[in-house]
Amino acid sequence: QVQLVQSGAEVNNPGASVKVSCRTSGYTFTDYYIHWVRRAPGQGLQWMGWINPKSGGTQLLRNFQGRVTMTRDTSLVTVNLHLNRLISDDTAIYYCARDPHYWGQGTLVTVSS
Amino acid sequence: DIQMTQSPSSVSASVGDRVTITCRASQGISNSLGWYQEKPGTPPKLLVYAASRLKSGVPSRFSGSGSGTIFTLTITSLQPEDSAIYYCQQWYSTSWTFGQGTKVEIQ
């Protein structure tokens, strides 16, 4: 069955970088884009962008351009979200999703000094 | 970018009541819309996809309708376990967009 399993919770200082991983299984990795969505405290769901696991191409929400990159490792069937120059407003749960039907369990990223 | 406007932002209703949530798209999105239920500590749960298709296992008191720019999620006979935040989402364009969310509380 399709599964997306994310890496564990992170605590980081402002200005640092963080990587959140999403390991996939149960389907052909290169057949589906992977999207990233975040849920900050007191905010709604926010789509961040997607990565095409076949080509590595990405599309990012304008707000995140320059600070977010998405990569993939086809040998590990894993996609990664890299968030740089962290600020307190980046404190959120980050989700990967293959499509509306299949989501990862979420990764809490806390930015605090 | 396609904007999704969801209303109301919150609703308080009694067990057994009918609750309707509306989502409006800034441009036509055909039926490329889903509805999610979010509860603390768990990922959003897809309830309805393609605007009106109920996902397997979701109680039949949930239903979705609409096409184009106006969509609704209806909960007939509200239950205590339906207390949650509900979101609409479009995937008509390559970028997803979510509505602002509707908090449903049980009186």
PDB file of N, CA and C in Angstrom, chain A residues 3-100:
ATOM      1  N   GLN A   3       2.570   4.473   1.072  1.00  0.00           N
ATOM      2  CA  GLN A   3       2.949   5.071   2.353  1.00  0.00           C
ATOM      3  C   GLN A   3       3.954   6.183   2.126  1.00  0.00           C
ATOM      4  N   LEU A   4       3.803   7.233   2.904  1.00  0.00           N
ATOM      5  CA  LEU A   4       4.785   8.309   2.954  1.00  0.00           C
ATOM      6  C   LEU A   4       5.171   8.464   4.428  1.00  0.00           C
ATOM      7  N   VAL A   5       6.436   8.229   4.733  1.00  0.00           N
ATOM      8  CA  VAL A   5       6.902   8.277   6.109  1.00  0.00           C
ATOM      9  C   VAL A   5       7.934   9.399   6.233  1.00  0.00           C
ATOM     10  N   GLN A   6       7.664  10.324   7.133  1.00  0.00           N
ATOM     11  CA  GLN A   6       8.499  11.508   7.276  1.00  0.00           C
ATOM     12  C   GLN A   6       9.492  11.361   8.424  1.00  0.00           C
ATOM     13  N   SER A   7      10.516  12.174   8.368  1.00  0.00           N
ATOM     14  CA  SER A   7      11.527  12.198   9.415  1.00  0.00           C
ATOM     15  C   SER A   7      10.969  12.831  10.692  1.00  0.00           C
ATOM     16  N   GLY A   8      11.733  12.715  11.769  1.00  0.00           N
ATOM     17  CA  GLY A   8      11.257  13.127  13.081  1.00  0.00           C
ATOM     18  C   GLY A   8      11.316  14.616  13.334  1.00  0.00           C
ATOM     19  N   ALA A   9      10.762  14.992  14.482  1.00  0.00           N
ATOM     20  CA  ALA A   9      10.668  16.393  14.855  1.00  0.00           C
ATOM     21  C   ALA A   9      12.041  17.049  14.960  1.00  0.00           C
ATOM     22  N   GLU A  10      12.056  18.340  14.693  1.00  0.00           N
ATOM     23  CA  GLU A  10      13.310  19.108  14.702  1.00  0.00           C
ATOM     24  C   GLU A  10      13.116  20.362  15.551  1.00  0.00           C
ATOM     25  N   VAL A  11      14.203  20.741  16.246  1.00  0.00           N
ATOM     26  CA  VAL A  11      14.246  22.027  16.941  1.00  0.00           C
ATOM     27  C   VAL A  11      15.491  22.750  16.451  1.00  0.00           C
ATOM     28  N   ASN A  12      15.309  23.961  15.955  1.00  0.00           N
ATOM     29  CA  ASN A  12      16.422  24.694  15.364  1.00  0.00           C
ATOM     30  C   ASN A  12      16.434  26.147  15.818  1.00  0.00           C
ATOM     31  N   ASN A  13      17.616  26.715  15.797  1.00  0.00           N
ATOM     32  CA  ASN A  13      17.766  28.132  16.116  1.00  0.00           C
ATOM     33  C   ASN A  13      17.387  28.998  14.924  1.00  0.00           C
ATOM     34  N   PRO A  14      16.942  30.209  15.179  1.00  0.00           N
ATOM     35  CA  PRO A  14      16.724  31.149  14.070  1.00  0.00           C
ATOM     36  C   PRO A  14      17.995  31.318  13.253  1.00  0.00           C
ATOM     37  N   GLY A  15      17.822  31.372  11.940  1.00  0.00           N
ATOM     38  CA  GLY A  15      18.962  31.520  11.043  1.00  0.00           C
ATOM     39  C   GLY A  15      19.551  30.206  10.572  1.00  0.00           C
ATOM     40  N   ALA A  16      19.195  29.121  11.230  1.00  0.00           N
ATOM     41  CA  ALA A  16      19.718  27.804  10.851  1.00  0.00           C
ATOM     42  C   ALA A  16      18.940  27.258   9.661  1.00  0.00           C
ATOM     43  N   SER A  17      19.339  26.055   9.242  1.00  0.00           N
ATOM     44  CA  SER A  17      18.669  25.349   8.156  1.00  0.00           C
ATOM     45  C   SER A  17      18.122  24.023   8.676  1.00  0.00           C
ATOM     46  N   VAL A  18      17.103  23.516   8.009  1.00  0.00           N
ATOM     47  CA  VAL A  18      16.522  22.234   8.405  1.00  0.00           C
ATOM     48  C   VAL A  18      16.180  21.432   7.163  1.00  0.00           C
ATOM     49  N   LYS A  19      16.277  20.109   7.284  1.00  0.00           N
ATOM     50  CA  LYS A  19      15.868  19.207   6.207  1.00  0.00           C
ATOM     51  C   LYS A  19      14.815  18.257   6.746  1.00  0.00           C
ATOM     52  N   VAL A  20      13.710  18.181   6.040  1.00  0.00           N
ATOM     53  CA  VAL A  20      12.646  17.241   6.368  1.00  0.00           C
ATOM     54  C   VAL A  20      12.558  16.237   5.226  1.00  0.00           C
ATOM     55  N   SER A  21      12.587  14.950   5.573  1.00  0.00           N
ATOM     56  CA  SER A  21      12.579  13.895   4.551  1.00  0.00           C
ATOM     57  C   SER A  21      11.234  13.188   4.511  1.00  0.00           C
ATOM     58  N   CYS A  22      10.943  12.654   3.340  1.00  0.00           N
ATOM     59  CA  CYS A  22       9.678  11.956   3.093  1.00  0.00           C
ATOM     60  C   CYS A  22      10.012  10.705   2.283  1.00  0.00           C
ATOM     61  N   ARG A  23       9.970   9.562   2.939  1.00  0.00           N
ATOM     62  CA  ARG A  23      10.307   8.300   2.274  1.00  0.00           C
ATOM     63  C   ARG A  23       9.024   7.659   1.764  1.00  0.00           C
ATOM     64  N   THR A  24       9.037   7.276   0.497  1.00  0.00           N
ATOM     65  CA  THR A  24       7.830   6.737  -0.131  1.00  0.00           C
ATOM     66  C   THR A  24       7.932   5.233  -0.310  1.00  0.00           C
ATOM     67  N   SER A  25       6.791   4.592  -0.435  1.00  0.00           N
ATOM     68  CA  SER A  25       6.751   3.167  -0.749  1.00  0.00           C
ATOM     69  C   SER A  25       5.371   2.806  -1.276  1.00  0.00           C
ATOM     70  N   GLY A  26       5.295   1.672  -1.952  1.00  0.00           N
ATOM     71  CA  GLY A  26       4.012   1.154  -2.417  1.00  0.00           C
ATOM     72  C   GLY A  26       3.569   1.610  -3.788  1.00  0.00           C
ATOM     73  N   TYR A  27       4.413   2.361  -4.491  1.00  0.00           N
ATOM     74  CA  TYR A  27       4.072   2.796  -5.850  1.00  0.00           C
ATOM     75  C   TYR A  27       5.379   3.163  -6.567  1.00  0.00           C
ATOM     76  N   THR A  28       5.291   3.453  -7.850  1.00  0.00           N
ATOM     77  CA  THR A  28       6.467   3.843  -8.631  1.00  0.00           C
ATOM     78  C   THR A  28       6.808   5.304  -8.322  1.00  0.00           C
ATOM     79  N   PHE A  29       7.959   5.489  -7.719  1.00  0.00           N
ATOM     80  CA  PHE A  29       8.374   6.794  -7.179  1.00  0.00           C
ATOM     81  C   PHE A  29       8.293   7.916  -8.209  1.00  0.00           C
ATOM     82  N   THR A  30       8.694   7.613  -9.444  1.00  0.00           N
ATOM     83  CA  THR A  30       8.789   8.660 -10.459  1.00  0.00           C
ATOM     84  C   THR A  30       7.466   8.975 -11.141  1.00  0.00           C
ATOM     85  N   ASP A  31       6.403   8.285 -10.769  1.00  0.00           N
ATOM     86  CA  ASP A  31       5.117   8.492 -11.442  1.00  0.00           C
ATOM     87  C   ASP A  31       4.289   9.638 -10.870  1.00  0.00           C
ATOM     88  N   TYR A  32       4.620  10.113  -9.685  1.00  0.00           N
ATOM     89  CA  TYR A  32       3.808  11.121  -9.007  1.00  0.00           C
ATOM     90  C   TYR A  32       4.664  12.236  -8.434  1.00  0.00           C
ATOM     91  N   TYR A  33       4.213  13.475  -8.636  1.00  0.00           N
ATOM     92  CA  TYR A  33       4.828  14.589  -7.947  1.00  0.00           C
ATOM     93  C   TYR A  33       4.620  14.427  -6.439  1.00  0.00           C
ATOM     94  N   ILE A  34       5.487  15.053  -5.663  1.00  0.00           N
ATOM     95  CA  ILE A  34       5.301  15.154  -4.222  1.00  0.00           C
ATOM     96  C   ILE A  34       5.151  16.626  -3.860  1.00  0.00           C
ATOM     97  N   HIS A  35       4.098  16.922  -3.122  1.00  0.00           N
ATOM     98  CA  HIS A  35       3.809  18.272  -2.672  1.00  0.00           C
ATOM     99  C   HIS A  35       4.197  18.412  -1.196  1.00  0.00           C
ATOM    100  N   TRP A  36       4.514  19.635  -0.806  1.00  0.00           N
ATOM    101  CA  TRP A  36       4.759  19.958   0.602  1.00  0.00           C
ATOM    102  C   TRP A  36       3.749  21.011   1.052  1.00  0.00           C
ATOM    103  N   VAL A  37       3.194  20.762   2.238  1.00  0.00           N
ATOM    104  CA  VAL A  37       2.169  21.637   2.825  1.00  0.00           C
ATOM    105  C   VAL A  37       2.564  21.882   4.280  1.00  0.00           C
ATOM    106  N   ARG A  38       2.351  23.094   4.785  1.00  0.00           N
ATOM    107  CA  ARG A  38       2.652  23.318   6.187  1.00  0.00           C
ATOM    108  C   ARG A  38       1.451  23.880   6.928  1.00  0.00           C
ATOM    109  N   ARG A  39       1.464  23.646   8.257  1.00  0.00           N
ATOM    110  CA  ARG A  39       0.385  24.091   9.125  1.00  0.00           C
ATOM    111  C   ARG A  39       1.035  24.770  10.325  1.00  0.00           C
ATOM    112  N   ALA A  40       1.062  26.090  10.297  1.00  0.00           N
ATOM    113  CA  ALA A  40       1.625  26.852  11.398  1.00  0.00           C
ATOM    114  C   ALA A  40       0.560  27.075  12.467  1.00  0.00           C
ATOM    115  N   PRO A  41       0.973  27.263  13.712  1.00  0.00           N
ATOM    116  CA  PRO A  41       0.007  27.501  14.791  1.00  0.00           C
ATOM    117  C   PRO A  41      -0.874  28.702  14.482  1.00  0.00           C
ATOM    118  N   GLY A  42      -2.174  28.512  14.612  1.00  0.00           N
ATOM    119  CA  GLY A  42      -3.100  29.606  14.373  1.00  0.00           C
ATOM    120  C   GLY A  42      -3.311  29.952  12.915  1.00  0.00           C
ATOM    121  N   GLN A  43      -2.688  29.215  12.032  1.00  0.00           N
ATOM    122  CA  GLN A  43      -2.825  29.454  10.592  1.00  0.00           C
ATOM    123  C   GLN A  43      -3.477  28.251   9.933  1.00  0.00           C
ATOM    124  N   GLY A  44      -3.904  28.429   8.691  1.00  0.00           N
ATOM    125  CA  GLY A  44      -4.467  27.320   7.952  1.00  0.00           C
ATOM    126  C   GLY A  44      -3.405  26.543   7.216  1.00  0.00           C
ATOM    127  N   LEU A  45      -3.846  25.601   6.411  1.00  0.00           N
ATOM    128  CA  LEU A  45      -2.934  24.825   5.592  1.00  0.00           C
ATOM    129  C   LEU A  45      -2.384  25.708   4.476  1.00  0.00           C
ATOM    130  N   GLN A  46      -1.074  25.611   4.266  1.00  0.00           N
ATOM    131  CA  GLN A  46      -0.432  26.407   3.229  1.00  0.00           C
ATOM    132  C   GLN A  46       0.381  25.500   2.320  1.00  0.00           C
ATOM    133  N   TRP A  47       0.059  25.494   1.059  1.00  0.00           N
ATOM    134  CA  TRP A  47       0.841  24.746   0.075  1.00  0.00           C
ATOM    135  C   TRP A  47       2.155  25.465  -0.164  1.00  0.00           C
ATOM    136  N   MET A  48       3.263  24.704  -0.207  1.00  0.00           N
ATOM    137  CA  MET A  48       4.577  25.300  -0.365  1.00  0.00           C
ATOM    138  C   MET A  48       5.142  25.095  -1.766  1.00  0.00           C
ATOM    139  N   GLY A  49       4.856  23.935  -2.362  1.00  0.00           N
ATOM    140  CA  GLY A  49       5.395  23.656  -3.680  1.00  0.00           C
ATOM    141  C   GLY A  49       5.396  22.165  -3.954  1.00  0.00           C
ATOM    142  N   TRP A  50       5.913  21.818  -5.129  1.00  0.00           N
ATOM    143  CA  TRP A  50       6.043  20.401  -5.478  1.00  0.00           C
ATOM    144  C   TRP A  50       7.378  20.125  -6.121  1.00  0.00           C
ATOM    145  N   ILE A  51       7.732  18.822  -6.117  1.00  0.00           N
ATOM    146  CA  ILE A  51       8.900  18.343  -6.831  1.00  0.00           C
ATOM    147  C   ILE A  51       8.478  17.191  -7.730  1.00  0.00           C
ATOM    148  N   ASN A  52       9.007  17.175  -8.925  1.00  0.00           N
ATOM    149  CA  ASN A  52       8.818  16.077  -9.859  1.00  0.00           C
ATOM    150  C   ASN A  52       9.943  15.075  -9.609  1.00  0.00           C
ATOM    151  N   PRO A  53       9.652  13.935  -9.021  1.00  0.00           N
ATOM    152  CA  PRO A  53      10.736  12.991  -8.698  1.00  0.00           C
ATOM    153  C   PRO A  53      11.470  12.453  -9.928  1.00  0.00           C
ATOM    154  N   LYS A  54      10.829  12.515 -11.102  1.00  0.00           N
ATOM    155  CA  LYS A  54      11.480  12.002 -12.298  1.00  0.00           C
ATOM    156  C   LYS A  54      12.577  12.955 -12.774  1.00  0.00           C
ATOM    157  N   SER A  55      12.251  14.234 -12.848  1.00  0.00           N
ATOM    158  CA  SER A  55      13.199  15.210 -13.391  1.00  0.00           C
ATOM    159  C   SER A  55      13.944  15.998 -12.321  1.00  0.00           C
ATOM    160  N   GLY A  56      13.388  16.045 -11.130  1.00  0.00           N
ATOM    161  CA  GLY A  56      13.936  16.914 -10.088  1.00  0.00           C
ATOM    162  C   GLY A  56      13.426  18.338 -10.175  1.00  0.00           C
ATOM    163  N   GLY A  57      12.636  18.641 -11.185  1.00  0.00           N
ATOM    164  CA  GLY A  57      12.093  19.980 -11.318  1.00  0.00           C
ATOM    165  C   GLY A  57      11.143  20.311 -10.187  1.00  0.00           C
ATOM    166  N   THR A  58      11.066  21.585  -9.861  1.00  0.00           N
ATOM    167  CA  THR A  58      10.225  22.020  -8.753  1.00  0.00           C
ATOM    168  C   THR A  58       9.396  23.236  -9.134  1.00  0.00           C
ATOM    169  N   GLN A  59       8.324  23.448  -8.415  1.00  0.00           N
ATOM    170  CA  GLN A  59       7.555  24.685  -8.461  1.00  0.00           C
ATOM    171  C   GLN A  59       7.303  25.101  -7.020  1.00  0.00           C
ATOM    172  N   LEU A  60       7.662  26.324  -6.689  1.00  0.00           N
ATOM    173  CA  LEU A  60       7.524  26.811  -5.325  1.00  0.00           C
ATOM    174  C   LEU A  60       6.560  27.976  -5.268  1.00  0.00           C
ATOM    175  N   LEU A  61       5.817  28.056  -4.155  1.00  0.00           N
ATOM    176  CA  LEU A  61       5.012  29.238  -3.898  1.00  0.00           C
ATOM    177  C   LEU A  61       5.963  30.423  -3.812  1.00  0.00           C
ATOM    178  N   ARG A  62       5.554  31.547  -4.381  1.00  0.00           N
ATOM    179  CA  ARG A  62       6.419  32.722  -4.453  1.00  0.00           C
ATOM    180  C   ARG A  62       7.005  33.093  -3.095  1.00  0.00           C
ATOM    181  N   ASN A  63       6.217  32.940  -2.042  1.00  0.00           N
ATOM    182  CA  ASN A  63       6.672  33.297  -0.682  1.00  0.00           C
ATOM    183  C   ASN A  63       7.942  32.567  -0.267  1.00  0.00           C
ATOM    184  N   PHE A  64       8.155  31.373  -0.834  1.00  0.00           N
ATOM    185  CA  PHE A  64       9.254  30.523  -0.381  1.00  0.00           C
ATOM    186  C   PHE A  64      10.441  30.517  -1.347  1.00  0.00           C
ATOM    187  N   GLN A  65      10.298  31.151  -2.452  1.00  0.00           N
ATOM    188  CA  GLN A  65      11.395  31.150  -3.422  1.00  0.00           C
ATOM    189  C   GLN A  65      12.610  31.840  -2.828  1.00  0.00           C
ATOM    190  N   GLY A  66      13.761  31.217  -2.964  1.00  0.00           N
ATOM    191  CA  GLY A  66      15.003  31.749  -2.421  1.00  0.00           C
ATOM    192  C   GLY A  66      15.354  31.191  -1.055  1.00  0.00           C
ATOM    193  N   ARG A  67      14.384  30.607  -0.371  1.00  0.00           N
ATOM    194  CA  ARG A  67      14.648  30.100   0.978  1.00  0.00           C
ATOM    195  C   ARG A  67      14.331  28.602   1.117  1.00  0.00           C
ATOM    196  N   VAL A  68      13.626  28.075   0.157  1.00  0.00           N
ATOM    197  CA  VAL A  68      13.214  26.677   0.188  1.00  0.00           C
ATOM    198  C   VAL A  68      13.735  25.970  -1.051  1.00  0.00           C
ATOM    199  N   THR A  69      14.280  24.787  -0.862  1.00  0.00           N
ATOM    200  CA  THR A  69      14.602  23.927  -1.994  1.00  0.00           C
ATOM    201  C   THR A  69      14.017  22.545  -1.719  1.00  0.00           C
ATOM    202  N   MET A  70      13.729  21.858  -2.803  1.00  0.00           N
ATOM    203  CA  MET A  70      13.220  20.488  -2.712  1.00  0.00           C
ATOM    204  C   MET A  70      14.113  19.607  -3.562  1.00  0.00           C
ATOM    205  N   THR A  71      14.511  18.487  -3.010  1.00  0.00           N
ATOM    206  CA  THR A  71      15.381  17.564  -3.727  1.00  0.00           C
ATOM    207  C   THR A  71      14.802  16.162  -3.641  1.00  0.00           C
ATOM    208  N   ARG A  72      15.347  15.272  -4.468  1.00  0.00           N
ATOM    209  CA  ARG A  72      14.917  13.888  -4.380  1.00  0.00           C
ATOM    210  C   ARG A  72      16.112  12.970  -4.527  1.00  0.00           C
ATOM    211  N   ASP A  73      15.984  11.788  -3.943  1.00  0.00           N
ATOM    212  CA  ASP A  73      16.998  10.750  -4.065  1.00  0.00           C
ATOM    213  C   ASP A  73      16.260   9.525  -4.596  1.00  0.00           C
ATOM    214  N   THR A  74      16.439   9.252  -5.880  1.00  0.00           N
ATOM    215  CA  THR A  74      15.669   8.166  -6.492  1.00  0.00           C
ATOM    216  C   THR A  74      16.095   6.804  -5.953  1.00  0.00           C
ATOM    217  N   SER A  75      17.349   6.671  -5.545  1.00  0.00           N
ATOM    218  CA  SER A  75      17.789   5.373  -5.009  1.00  0.00           C
ATOM    219  C   SER A  75      17.137   5.073  -3.655  1.00  0.00           C
ATOM    220  N   LEU A  76      16.827   6.120  -2.911  1.00  0.00           N
ATOM    221  CA  LEU A  76      16.178   5.964  -1.603  1.00  0.00           C
ATOM    222  C   LEU A  76      14.679   6.211  -1.680  1.00  0.00           C
ATOM    223  N   VAL A  77      14.180   6.488  -2.869  1.00  0.00           N
ATOM    224  CA  VAL A  77      12.760   6.841  -3.087  1.00  0.00           C
ATOM    225  C   VAL A  77      12.274   7.832  -2.038  1.00  0.00           C
ATOM    226  N   THR A  78      13.074   8.856  -1.866  1.00  0.00           N
ATOM    227  CA  THR A  78      12.843   9.855  -0.814  1.00  0.00           C
ATOM    228  C   THR A  78      12.925  11.250  -1.408  1.00  0.00           C
ATOM    229  N   VAL A  79      12.048  12.125  -0.948  1.00  0.00           N
ATOM    230  CA  VAL A  79      12.150  13.540  -1.293  1.00  0.00           C
ATOM    231  C   VAL A  79      12.460  14.322  -0.010  1.00  0.00           C
ATOM    232  N   ASN A  80      13.142  15.430  -0.195  1.00  0.00           N
ATOM    233  CA  ASN A  80      13.586  16.246   0.942  1.00  0.00           C
ATOM    234  C   ASN A  80      13.140  17.686   0.767  1.00  0.00           C
ATOM    235  N   LEU A  81      12.754  18.277   1.874  1.00  0.00           N
ATOM    236  CA  LEU A  81      12.431  19.699   1.926  1.00  0.00           C
ATOM    237  C   LEU A  81      13.534  20.379   2.719  1.00  0.00           C
ATOM    238  N   HIS A  82      14.164  21.370   2.103  1.00  0.00           N
ATOM    239  CA  HIS A  82      15.222  22.123   2.770  1.00  0.00           C
ATOM    240  C   HIS A  82      14.722  23.549   2.979  1.00  0.00           C
ATOM    241  N   LEU A  83      14.752  23.990   4.242  1.00  0.00           N
ATOM    242  CA  LEU A  83      14.301  25.338   4.568  1.00  0.00           C
ATOM    243  C   LEU A  83      15.456  26.077   5.218  1.00  0.00           C
ATOM    244  N   ASN A  84      15.878  27.172   4.615  1.00  0.00           N
ATOM    245  CA  ASN A  84      17.062  27.917   5.073  1.00  0.00           C
ATOM    246  C   ASN A  84      16.662  29.206   5.790  1.00  0.00           C
ATOM    247  N   ARG A  85      17.627  29.738   6.515  1.00  0.00           N
ATOM    248  CA  ARG A  85      17.443  31.028   7.220  1.00  0.00           C
ATOM    249  C   ARG A  85      16.137  31.030   7.995  1.00  0.00           C
ATOM    250  N   LEU A  86      16.021  30.045   8.878  1.00  0.00           N
ATOM    251  CA  LEU A  86      14.778  29.856   9.625  1.00  0.00           C
ATOM    252  C   LEU A  86      14.426  31.068  10.478  1.00  0.00           C
ATOM    253  N   ILE A  87      13.131  31.345  10.527  1.00  0.00           N
ATOM    254  CA  ILE A  87      12.587  32.374  11.413  1.00  0.00           C
ATOM    255  C   ILE A  87      11.505  31.737  12.263  1.00  0.00           C
ATOM    256  N   SER A  88      11.086  32.444  13.310  1.00  0.00           N
ATOM    257  CA  SER A  88      10.099  31.874  14.233  1.00  0.00           C
ATOM    258  C   SER A  88       8.795  31.515  13.518  1.00  0.00           C
ATOM    259  N   ASP A  89       8.450  32.271  12.484  1.00  0.00           N
ATOM    260  CA  ASP A  89       7.214  31.991  11.746  1.00  0.00           C
ATOM    261  C   ASP A  89       7.266  30.676  10.960  1.00  0.00           C
ATOM    262  N   ASP A  90       8.455  30.070  10.876  1.00  0.00           N
ATOM    263  CA  ASP A  90       8.566  28.771  10.203  1.00  0.00           C
ATOM    264  C   ASP A  90       8.190  27.622  11.135  1.00  0.00           C
ATOM    265  N   THR A  91       7.961  27.912  12.403  1.00  0.00           N
ATOM    266  CA  THR A  91       7.487  26.882  13.323  1.00  0.00           C
ATOM    267  C   THR A  91       6.150  26.362  12.820  1.00  0.00           C
ATOM    268  N   ALA A  92       6.110  25.064  12.507  1.00  0.00           N
ATOM    269  CA  ALA A  92       4.919  24.499  11.874  1.00  0.00           C
ATOM    270  C   ALA A  92       5.065  22.990  11.785  1.00  0.00           C
ATOM    271  N   ILE A  93       3.968  22.349  11.441  1.00  0.00           N
ATOM    272  CA  ILE A  93       4.007  20.946  11.028  1.00  0.00           C
ATOM    273  C   ILE A  93       4.107  20.940   9.512  1.00  0.00           C
ATOM    274  N   TYR A  94       5.071  20.190   9.003  1.00  0.00           N
ATOM    275  CA  TYR A  94       5.307  20.094   7.565  1.00  0.00           C
ATOM    276  C   TYR A  94       4.855  18.718   7.086  1.00  0.00           C
ATOM    277  N   TYR A  95       4.049  18.711   6.037  1.00  0.00           N
ATOM    278  CA  TYR A  95       3.525  17.472   5.471  1.00  0.00           C
ATOM    279  C   TYR A  95       4.005  17.307   4.034  1.00  0.00           C
ATOM    280  N   CYS A  96       4.338  16.080   3.669  1.00  0.00           N
ATOM    281  CA  CYS A  96       4.475  15.744   2.257  1.00  0.00           C
ATOM    282  C   CYS A  96       3.192  15.022   1.839  1.00  0.00           C
ATOM    283  N   ALA A  97       2.843  15.155   0.579  1.00  0.00           N
ATOM    284  CA  ALA A  97       1.630  14.518   0.057  1.00  0.00           C
ATOM    285  C   ALA A  97       1.855  14.135  -1.394  1.00  0.00           C
ATOM    286  N   ARG A  98       1.477  12.924  -1.735  1.00  0.00           N
ATOM    287  CA  ARG A  98       1.600  12.485  -3.126  1.00  0.00           C
ATOM    288  C   ARG A  98       0.443  13.058  -3.960  1.00  0.00           C
ATOM    289  N   ASP A  99      -0.689  13.054  -3.374  1.00  0.00           N
ATOM    290  CA  ASP A  99      -1.915  13.596  -3.960  1.00  0.00           C
ATOM    291  C   ASP A  99      -2.880  13.746  -2.798  1.00  0.00           C
ATOM    292  N   PRO A 100      -4.084  14.267  -3.022  1.00  0.00           N
ATOM    293  CA  PRO A 100      -4.976  14.485  -1.879  1.00  0.00           C
ATOM    294  C   PRO A 100      -5.263  13.236  -1.050  1.00  0.00           C
TER     295      PRO A 100
END
